[in-house]
PDB file of C-alpha atoms in Angstrom:
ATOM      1  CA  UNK F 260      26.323 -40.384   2.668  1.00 34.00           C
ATOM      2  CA  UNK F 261      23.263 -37.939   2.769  1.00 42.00           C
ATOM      3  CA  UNK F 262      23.539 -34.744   4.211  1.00 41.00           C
ATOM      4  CA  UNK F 263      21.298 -33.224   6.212  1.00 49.00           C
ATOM      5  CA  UNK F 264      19.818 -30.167   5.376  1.00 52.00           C
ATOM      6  CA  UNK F 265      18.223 -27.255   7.604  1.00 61.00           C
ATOM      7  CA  UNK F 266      15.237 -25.518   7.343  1.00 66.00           C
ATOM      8  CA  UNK F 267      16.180 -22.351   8.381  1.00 69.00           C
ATOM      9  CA  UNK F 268      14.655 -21.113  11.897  1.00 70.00           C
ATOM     10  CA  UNK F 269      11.719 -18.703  11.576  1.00 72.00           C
ATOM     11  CA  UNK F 270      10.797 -20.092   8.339  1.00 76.00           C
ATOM     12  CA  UNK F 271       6.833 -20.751   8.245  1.00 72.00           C
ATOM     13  CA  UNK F 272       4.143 -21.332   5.851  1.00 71.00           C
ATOM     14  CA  UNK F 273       4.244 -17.490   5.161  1.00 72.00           C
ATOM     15  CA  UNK F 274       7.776 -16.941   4.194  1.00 75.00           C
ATOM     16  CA  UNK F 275      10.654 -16.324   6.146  1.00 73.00           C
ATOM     17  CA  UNK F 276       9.995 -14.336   9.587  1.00 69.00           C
ATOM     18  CA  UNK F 277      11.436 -12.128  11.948  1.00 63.00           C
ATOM     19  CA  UNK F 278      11.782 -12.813  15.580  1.00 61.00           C
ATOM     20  CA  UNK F 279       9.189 -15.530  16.977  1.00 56.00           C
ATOM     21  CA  UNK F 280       7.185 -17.504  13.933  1.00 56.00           C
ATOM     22  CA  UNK F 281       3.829 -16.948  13.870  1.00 63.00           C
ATOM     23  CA  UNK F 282       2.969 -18.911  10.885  1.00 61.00           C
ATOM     24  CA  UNK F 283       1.467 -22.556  10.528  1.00 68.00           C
ATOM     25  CA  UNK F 284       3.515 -25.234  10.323  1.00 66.00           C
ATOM     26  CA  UNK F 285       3.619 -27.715   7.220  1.00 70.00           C
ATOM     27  CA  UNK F 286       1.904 -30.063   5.487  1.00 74.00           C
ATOM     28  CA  UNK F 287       4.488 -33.293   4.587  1.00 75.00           C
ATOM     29  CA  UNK F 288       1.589 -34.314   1.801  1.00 81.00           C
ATOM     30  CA  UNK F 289       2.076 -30.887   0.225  1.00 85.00           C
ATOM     31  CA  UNK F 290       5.677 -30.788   0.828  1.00 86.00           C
ATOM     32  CA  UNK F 291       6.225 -34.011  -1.364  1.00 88.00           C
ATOM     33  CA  UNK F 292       4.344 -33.029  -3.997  1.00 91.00           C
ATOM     34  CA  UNK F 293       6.407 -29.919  -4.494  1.00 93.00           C
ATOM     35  CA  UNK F 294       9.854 -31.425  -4.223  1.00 94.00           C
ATOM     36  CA  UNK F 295       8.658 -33.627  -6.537  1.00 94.00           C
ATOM     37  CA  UNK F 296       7.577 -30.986  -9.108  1.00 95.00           C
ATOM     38  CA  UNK F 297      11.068 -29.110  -8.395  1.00 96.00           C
ATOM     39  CA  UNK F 298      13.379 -32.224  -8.820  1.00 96.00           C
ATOM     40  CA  UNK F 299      11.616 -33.018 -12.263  1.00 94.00           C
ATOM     41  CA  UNK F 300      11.093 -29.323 -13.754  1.00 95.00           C
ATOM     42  CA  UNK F 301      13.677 -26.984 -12.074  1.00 96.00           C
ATOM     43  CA  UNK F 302      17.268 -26.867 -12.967  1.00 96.00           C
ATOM     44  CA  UNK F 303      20.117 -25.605 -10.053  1.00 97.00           C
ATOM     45  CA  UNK F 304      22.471 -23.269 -11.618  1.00 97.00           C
ATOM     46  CA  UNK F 305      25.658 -21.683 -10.224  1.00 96.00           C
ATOM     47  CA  UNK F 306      24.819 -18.797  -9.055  1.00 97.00           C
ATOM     48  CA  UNK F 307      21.493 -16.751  -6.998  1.00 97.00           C
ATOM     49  CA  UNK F 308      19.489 -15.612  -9.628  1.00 96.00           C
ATOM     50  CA  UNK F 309      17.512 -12.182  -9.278  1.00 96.00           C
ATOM     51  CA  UNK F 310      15.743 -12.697 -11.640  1.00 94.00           C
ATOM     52  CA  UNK F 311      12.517 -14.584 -10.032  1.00 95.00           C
ATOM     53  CA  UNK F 312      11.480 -14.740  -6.548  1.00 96.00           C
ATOM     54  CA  UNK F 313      10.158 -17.632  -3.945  1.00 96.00           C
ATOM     55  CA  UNK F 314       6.948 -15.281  -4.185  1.00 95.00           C
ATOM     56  CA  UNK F 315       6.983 -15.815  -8.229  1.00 96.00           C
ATOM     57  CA  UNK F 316       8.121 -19.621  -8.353  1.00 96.00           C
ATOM     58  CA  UNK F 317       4.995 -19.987  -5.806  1.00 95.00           C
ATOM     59  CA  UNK F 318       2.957 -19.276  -8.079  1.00 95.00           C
ATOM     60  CA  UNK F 319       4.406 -20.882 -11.258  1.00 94.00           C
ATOM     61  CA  UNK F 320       4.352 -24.054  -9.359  1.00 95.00           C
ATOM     62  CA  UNK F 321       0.025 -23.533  -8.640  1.00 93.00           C
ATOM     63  CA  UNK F 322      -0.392 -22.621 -12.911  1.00 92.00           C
ATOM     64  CA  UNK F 323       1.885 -25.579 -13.488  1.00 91.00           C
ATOM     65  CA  UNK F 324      -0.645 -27.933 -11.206  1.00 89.00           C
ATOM     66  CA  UNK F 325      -3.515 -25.676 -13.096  1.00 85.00           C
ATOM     67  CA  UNK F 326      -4.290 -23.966  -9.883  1.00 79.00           C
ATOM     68  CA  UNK F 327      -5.824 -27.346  -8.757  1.00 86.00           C
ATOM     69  CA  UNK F 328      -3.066 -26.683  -5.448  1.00 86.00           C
ATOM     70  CA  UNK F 329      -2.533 -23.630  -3.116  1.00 90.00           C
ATOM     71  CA  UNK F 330       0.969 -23.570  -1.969  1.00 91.00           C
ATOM     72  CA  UNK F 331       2.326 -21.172   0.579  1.00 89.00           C
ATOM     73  CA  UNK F 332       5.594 -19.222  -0.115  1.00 91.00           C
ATOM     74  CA  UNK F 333       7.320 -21.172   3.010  1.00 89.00           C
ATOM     75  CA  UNK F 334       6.069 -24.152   1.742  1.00 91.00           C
ATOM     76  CA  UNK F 335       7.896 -23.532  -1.696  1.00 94.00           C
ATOM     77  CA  UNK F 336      11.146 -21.932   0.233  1.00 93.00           C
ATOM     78  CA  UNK F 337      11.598 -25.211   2.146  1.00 91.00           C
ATOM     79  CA  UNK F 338      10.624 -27.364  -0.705  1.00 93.00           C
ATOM     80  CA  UNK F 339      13.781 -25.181  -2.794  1.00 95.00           C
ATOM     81  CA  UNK F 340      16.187 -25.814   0.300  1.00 92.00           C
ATOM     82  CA  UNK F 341      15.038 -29.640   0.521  1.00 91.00           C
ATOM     83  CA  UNK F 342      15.723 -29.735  -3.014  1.00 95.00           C
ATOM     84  CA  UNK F 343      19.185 -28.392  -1.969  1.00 94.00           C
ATOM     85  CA  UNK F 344      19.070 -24.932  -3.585  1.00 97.00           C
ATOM     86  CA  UNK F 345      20.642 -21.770  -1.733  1.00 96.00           C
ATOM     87  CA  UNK F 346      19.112 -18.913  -1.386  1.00 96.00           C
ATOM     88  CA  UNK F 347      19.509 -15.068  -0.032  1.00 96.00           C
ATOM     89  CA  UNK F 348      16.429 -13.281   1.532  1.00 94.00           C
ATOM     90  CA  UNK F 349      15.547  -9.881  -0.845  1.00 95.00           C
ATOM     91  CA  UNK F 350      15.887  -7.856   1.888  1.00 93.00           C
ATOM     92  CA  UNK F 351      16.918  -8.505   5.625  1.00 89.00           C
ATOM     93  CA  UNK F 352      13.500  -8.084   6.728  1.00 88.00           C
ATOM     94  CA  UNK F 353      12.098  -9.684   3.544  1.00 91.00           C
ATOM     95  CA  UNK F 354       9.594 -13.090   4.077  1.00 90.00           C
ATOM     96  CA  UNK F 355      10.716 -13.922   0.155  1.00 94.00           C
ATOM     97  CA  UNK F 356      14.422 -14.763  -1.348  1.00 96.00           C
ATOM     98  CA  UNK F 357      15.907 -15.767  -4.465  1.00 98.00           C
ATOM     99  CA  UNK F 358      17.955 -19.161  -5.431  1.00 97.00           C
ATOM    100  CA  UNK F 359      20.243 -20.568  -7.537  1.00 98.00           C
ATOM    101  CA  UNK F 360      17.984 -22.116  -9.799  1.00 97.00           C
ATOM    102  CA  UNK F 361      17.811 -21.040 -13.293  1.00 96.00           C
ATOM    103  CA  UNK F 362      15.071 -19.067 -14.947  1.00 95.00           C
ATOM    104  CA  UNK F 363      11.612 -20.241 -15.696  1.00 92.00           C
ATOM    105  CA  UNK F 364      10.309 -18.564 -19.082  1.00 90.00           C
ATOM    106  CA  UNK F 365       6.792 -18.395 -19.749  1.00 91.00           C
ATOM    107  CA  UNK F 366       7.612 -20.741 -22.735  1.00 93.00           C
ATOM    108  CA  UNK F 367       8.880 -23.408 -20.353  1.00 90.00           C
ATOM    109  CA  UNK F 368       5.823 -23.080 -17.756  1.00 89.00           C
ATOM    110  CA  UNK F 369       3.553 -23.242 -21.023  1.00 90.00           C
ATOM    111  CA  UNK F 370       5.285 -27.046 -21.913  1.00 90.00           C
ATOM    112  CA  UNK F 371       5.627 -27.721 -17.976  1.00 90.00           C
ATOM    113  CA  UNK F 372       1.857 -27.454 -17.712  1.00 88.00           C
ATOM    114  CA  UNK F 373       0.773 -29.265 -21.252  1.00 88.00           C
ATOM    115  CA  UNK F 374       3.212 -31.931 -20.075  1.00 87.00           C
ATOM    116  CA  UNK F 375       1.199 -32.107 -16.628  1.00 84.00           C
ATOM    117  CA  UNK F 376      -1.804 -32.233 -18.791  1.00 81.00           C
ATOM    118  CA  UNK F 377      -0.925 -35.404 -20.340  1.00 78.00           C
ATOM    119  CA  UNK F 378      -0.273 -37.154 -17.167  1.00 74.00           C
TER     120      UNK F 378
END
């Protein structure tokens, strides 16, 4: 039995927002195509991680498709809680939050992208 999952209200293209959303909505092409990336590159782990931000997997996610996509930050934060990660805002007021997912090194976005390459 699936589950259904939420995209949290206020959540636009621009991150997560305050009060009434003034962002655009999304684009179910793009969406796919970043689920896709995340269910074949990221790994969940047990716990938030502090370490990188929606703001920074953004933009590992464009070097990985060799900048040949723009993605917005809400587009990656609803792709992450599609994907079924969890996540905590950085701030209460804060349009970026962390997840559970585990680190990506430079190393790894180096082989993520060469692998990309190839296909």
């Amino acid at each position: 039995m699936k589950h259904k999952i939420k995209i949290p209200e206020g959540l636009t293209m621009e991150g997560l927002e305050i009060g009434l959303p003034k962002g655009k909505p999304f684009e179910v092409d793009t969406l796919e195509r970043i689920i896709e990336f995340i269910n074949t590159h990221f790994k969940p782990r047990g716990s938030i991680s502090y370490y990188q931000n929606s703001l920074d997997l953004k933009c590992i996610v464009e070097r990985c498709f060799d900048n040949e996509i723009r993605i917005s930050n809400g587009e990656l934060i609803a792709a992450m809680i599609l994907c079924g990660y969890k996540y905590v805002r950085i701030t209460p007021k804060s349009k970026n939050c962390h997840f559970n997912v585990c680190r990506i090194s430079k190393k790894k976005e180096r082989a993520i992208t060469s692998q990309m390459a190839l296909e």
